[in-house]
């Protein structure tokens, strides 16, 4: 089983739709979680961190479910500009010296259609 | 402020040649990562530097790949005797916070 798994998609949704992605992780010691966005032929950029209590940033909501070991990203009122690949990232802190194992999912592709 | 920079932005080389890719992390960031990404694929972890600790080289695909980080700042990824399958975008990221990585724009390597 992969350490971090995502549905590759593509998710094709009309403008204005609500879409949700999940990302599952296998290591229960995972400590911090993020969603990155990657546009075609560009580097990944941080979209949002995922907190245990869940967090919201405008149209974007991230949730963490530790019991079931997954994180989710919800996008409301999709815009054409939301079209991108969304990468799930899971960090495990290995020691007190700040050493971290960072694992990226392979990404979920979203295409918002006019 | 200045972000992570990488050079060159594009590199075309012939099979069998050696290449060096450079990464300038954000000033003060103690952690530095190298990844590569083939077209349409996910990120493949290569190597991780954390402060003065020994680097995590577990992602390097072969002994043709090596990396250094001098003075805890600039890093160089070296690929010896390049092969066509080495063609990819090589991404560098740095981190200071406990959590957040910031990526450079990448170097697109093409091996002919």
Short mmCIF file of C-alpha atoms in Angstrom, two decimals:
data_model
loop_
_atom_site.label_atom_id
_atom_site.label_comp_id
_atom_site.label_asym_id
_atom_site.label_seq_id
_atom_site.Cartn_x
_atom_site.Cartn_y
_atom_site.Cartn_z
CA UNK A 1 0.00 0.00 0.00
CA UNK A 2 1.29 3.46 -0.86
CA UNK A 3 2.03 5.77 2.05
CA UNK A 4 -0.19 8.47 0.59
CA UNK A 5 -2.90 7.73 -1.93
CA UNK A 6 -5.05 9.99 -4.03
CA UNK A 7 -7.54 9.41 -6.81
CA UNK A 8 -5.71 10.75 -9.87
CA UNK A 9 -8.94 11.92 -11.49
CA UNK A 10 -9.49 13.86 -13.62
CA UNK A 11 -12.46 15.41 -11.92
CA UNK A 12 -14.35 17.38 -14.56
CA UNK A 13 -16.84 19.73 -12.92
CA UNK A 14 -18.88 22.69 -14.17
CA UNK A 15 -18.22 26.18 -12.92
CA UNK A 16 -19.99 26.83 -9.66
CA UNK A 17 -20.02 23.21 -8.60
CA UNK A 18 -18.74 21.88 -5.30
CA UNK A 19 -16.06 19.22 -5.51
CA UNK A 20 -14.25 17.21 -2.86
CA UNK A 21 -11.06 15.20 -2.89
CA UNK A 22 -9.84 12.70 -0.36
CA UNK A 23 -6.34 11.57 0.42
CA UNK A 24 -5.57 8.52 2.56
CA UNK A 25 -2.36 7.91 4.45
CA UNK A 26 -1.04 4.68 5.87
CA UNK A 27 1.20 5.77 8.74
CA UNK A 28 -0.71 6.53 11.91
CA UNK A 29 2.30 8.47 13.22
CA UNK A 30 1.77 11.13 10.57
CA UNK A 31 1.68 14.51 12.24
CA UNK A 32 1.03 17.29 9.81
CA UNK A 33 -0.88 17.53 6.61
CA UNK A 34 -1.12 19.93 3.72
CA UNK A 35 -2.73 20.51 0.39
CA UNK A 36 -0.58 21.90 -2.41
CA UNK A 37 -1.73 23.06 -5.78
CA UNK A 38 0.29 22.49 -8.94
CA UNK A 39 -0.55 24.18 -12.20
CA UNK A 40 0.58 22.64 -15.46
CA UNK A 41 4.35 22.89 -15.88
CA UNK A 42 4.70 24.90 -12.68
CA UNK A 43 6.07 24.08 -9.24
CA UNK A 44 3.74 23.04 -6.39
CA UNK A 45 2.52 25.84 -4.16
CA UNK A 46 1.05 25.56 -0.71
CA UNK A 47 -2.72 25.85 -0.76
CA UNK A 48 -3.47 25.26 2.89
CA UNK A 49 -2.45 23.38 5.96
CA UNK A 50 -4.86 20.87 7.42
CA UNK A 51 -5.53 21.22 11.12
CA UNK A 52 -7.10 18.68 13.40
CA UNK A 53 -10.07 20.95 13.94
CA UNK A 54 -10.48 21.53 10.23
CA UNK A 55 -9.90 24.84 8.57
CA UNK A 56 -11.45 27.04 5.97
CA UNK A 57 -9.99 29.60 3.62
CA UNK A 58 -12.61 31.25 1.48
CA UNK A 59 -14.08 28.63 -0.82
CA UNK A 60 -11.66 25.97 0.38
CA UNK A 61 -12.21 23.72 3.38
CA UNK A 62 -9.76 21.12 4.62
CA UNK A 63 -10.58 18.37 7.08
CA UNK A 64 -8.54 15.72 8.87
CA UNK A 65 -9.93 12.40 10.02
CA UNK A 66 -7.26 10.71 12.11
CA UNK A 67 -9.39 7.71 12.97
CA UNK A 68 -9.85 6.80 9.33
CA UNK A 69 -6.50 8.27 8.28
CA UNK A 70 -7.59 10.59 5.56
CA UNK A 71 -7.68 14.26 4.76
CA UNK A 72 -10.11 16.00 2.49
CA UNK A 73 -10.30 19.17 0.46
CA UNK A 74 -13.63 20.73 -0.43
CA UNK A 75 -13.88 23.45 -3.05
CA UNK A 76 -17.13 25.37 -3.26
CA UNK A 77 -18.32 27.49 -6.17
CA UNK A 78 -15.57 26.18 -8.46
CA UNK A 79 -13.87 28.69 -10.73
CA UNK A 80 -12.11 28.05 -14.00
CA UNK A 81 -8.93 29.18 -12.28
CA UNK A 82 -9.23 26.28 -9.82
CA UNK A 83 -8.23 23.90 -12.61
CA UNK A 84 -4.99 22.33 -11.43
CA UNK A 85 -3.59 19.23 -9.78
CA UNK A 86 -4.07 19.08 -6.02
CA UNK A 87 -1.35 17.31 -4.08
CA UNK A 88 -1.79 15.87 -0.63
CA UNK A 89 1.27 16.05 1.65
CA UNK A 90 1.88 14.13 4.85
CA UNK A 91 4.73 14.81 7.28
CA UNK A 92 6.14 12.61 10.00
CA UNK A 93 8.48 14.14 12.54
CA UNK A 94 11.23 11.60 13.08
CA UNK A 95 13.17 13.12 15.95
CA UNK A 96 13.48 16.21 18.08
CA UNK A 97 16.04 17.66 15.69
CA UNK A 98 13.36 18.66 13.23
CA UNK A 99 13.97 15.75 10.87
CA UNK A 100 10.87 15.11 8.84
CA UNK A 101 9.77 12.52 6.35
CA UNK A 102 7.64 14.28 3.78
CA UNK A 103 5.49 12.27 1.45
CA UNK A 104 3.56 13.68 -1.47
CA UNK A 105 0.59 12.04 -3.05
CA UNK A 106 0.59 11.78 -6.81
CA UNK A 107 -2.16 14.37 -7.06
CA UNK A 108 -5.75 14.71 -8.15
CA UNK A 109 -6.41 16.58 -11.35
CA UNK A 110 -9.30 19.00 -11.38
CA UNK A 111 -10.70 20.50 -14.56
CA UNK A 112 -13.41 23.14 -14.14
CA UNK A 113 -15.50 23.42 -17.27
CA UNK A 114 -17.27 26.61 -18.41
CA UNK B 1 11.15 38.28 0.04
CA UNK B 2 13.19 36.14 -2.28
CA UNK B 3 11.94 32.64 -2.80
CA UNK B 4 13.74 29.47 -3.72
CA UNK B 5 15.69 29.85 -6.93
CA UNK B 6 17.06 27.18 -9.20
CA UNK B 7 19.46 27.26 -12.11
CA UNK B 8 19.53 26.63 -14.93
CA UNK B 9 15.84 26.77 -15.72
CA UNK B 10 16.39 24.48 -18.69
CA UNK B 11 19.23 22.12 -19.47
CA UNK B 12 19.66 20.04 -22.59
CA UNK B 13 22.49 17.56 -22.56
CA UNK B 14 23.71 14.56 -24.43
CA UNK B 15 23.47 11.07 -23.06
CA UNK B 16 26.57 10.21 -21.04
CA UNK B 17 27.40 13.77 -19.99
CA UNK B 18 27.41 14.97 -16.41
CA UNK B 19 25.11 17.76 -15.27
CA UNK B 20 24.93 19.98 -12.20
CA UNK B 21 21.73 21.57 -11.00
CA UNK B 22 21.77 24.34 -8.46
CA UNK B 23 19.32 25.32 -5.76
CA UNK B 24 19.40 28.50 -3.67
CA UNK B 25 17.00 28.03 -0.77
CA UNK B 26 15.24 30.77 1.12
CA UNK B 27 17.72 32.40 3.45
CA UNK B 28 17.68 30.85 6.89
CA UNK B 29 15.82 27.72 5.88
CA UNK B 30 17.48 24.73 7.50
CA UNK B 31 15.87 21.99 5.45
CA UNK B 32 16.31 21.43 1.74
CA UNK B 33 14.71 18.78 -0.47
CA UNK B 34 15.27 17.63 -4.02
CA UNK B 35 12.50 15.99 -6.04
CA UNK B 36 12.04 15.10 -9.63
CA UNK B 37 8.88 15.00 -11.65
CA UNK B 38 8.48 13.32 -14.98
CA UNK B 39 5.82 14.61 -17.38
CA UNK B 40 2.37 13.90 -16.02
CA UNK B 41 3.72 12.10 -12.99
CA UNK B 42 3.87 12.82 -9.28
CA UNK B 43 6.81 14.09 -7.28
CA UNK B 44 9.59 11.61 -6.67
CA UNK B 45 11.64 12.31 -3.53
CA UNK B 46 15.39 12.24 -4.12
CA UNK B 47 17.30 13.59 -1.12
CA UNK B 48 16.76 15.67 2.01
CA UNK B 49 19.18 17.86 3.97
CA UNK B 50 18.33 18.91 7.53
CA UNK B 51 20.76 21.26 9.23
CA UNK B 52 24.06 19.55 9.93
CA UNK B 53 22.60 16.06 10.01
CA UNK B 54 23.58 13.41 7.52
CA UNK B 55 21.32 13.75 4.48
CA UNK B 56 18.54 11.30 3.76
CA UNK B 57 19.61 9.85 0.43
CA UNK B 58 17.02 7.13 0.35
CA UNK B 59 15.31 8.47 -2.77
CA UNK B 60 18.33 8.67 -5.05
CA UNK B 61 17.60 6.26 -7.92
CA UNK B 62 21.20 5.21 -8.59
CA UNK B 63 24.78 5.99 -7.66
CA UNK B 64 24.96 8.32 -10.65
CA UNK B 65 23.01 10.80 -8.54
CA UNK B 66 24.60 12.78 -5.74
CA UNK B 67 23.96 16.05 -3.96
CA UNK B 68 25.79 18.41 -1.71
CA UNK B 69 24.75 21.29 0.43
CA UNK B 70 27.58 23.66 1.19
CA UNK B 71 27.53 25.88 4.23
CA UNK B 72 23.99 24.90 5.00
CA UNK B 73 22.72 26.97 2.11
CA UNK B 74 23.20 26.35 -1.61
CA UNK B 75 22.76 22.82 -2.86
CA UNK B 76 23.99 21.14 -6.01
CA UNK B 77 22.47 18.00 -7.48
CA UNK B 78 24.87 16.17 -9.77
CA UNK B 79 23.88 13.52 -12.26
CA UNK B 80 26.76 11.62 -13.81
CA UNK B 81 26.63 9.82 -17.15
CA UNK B 82 23.11 11.02 -17.83
CA UNK B 83 20.59 8.67 -19.38
CA UNK B 84 17.44 9.49 -21.32
CA UNK B 85 15.29 8.31 -18.43
CA UNK B 86 16.83 11.07 -16.31
CA UNK B 87 14.84 13.61 -18.33
CA UNK B 88 12.44 15.31 -15.93
CA UNK B 89 11.85 18.51 -14.00
CA UNK B 90 14.07 18.64 -10.94
CA UNK B 91 12.46 20.59 -8.12
CA UNK B 92 14.09 21.94 -5.00
CA UNK B 93 12.19 22.95 -1.88
CA UNK B 94 13.28 24.53 1.39
CA UNK B 95 11.65 24.68 4.79
CA UNK B 96 12.16 26.57 8.01
CA UNK B 97 8.84 26.26 9.79
CA UNK B 98 8.14 22.85 11.20
CA UNK B 99 5.92 22.15 8.29
CA UNK B 100 5.77 24.22 5.15
CA UNK B 101 7.91 23.60 2.09
CA UNK B 102 8.46 26.25 -0.52
CA UNK B 103 9.38 25.13 -4.00
CA UNK B 104 11.67 26.63 -6.57
CA UNK B 105 10.59 26.86 -10.22
CA UNK B 106 12.52 23.75 -11.16
CA UNK B 107 15.12 22.81 -13.73
CA UNK B 108 13.82 21.06 -16.82
CA UNK B 109 16.44 18.50 -17.84
CA UNK B 110 16.35 16.95 -21.29
CA UNK B 111 18.79 14.18 -22.11
CA UNK B 112 19.10 13.55 -25.83
#
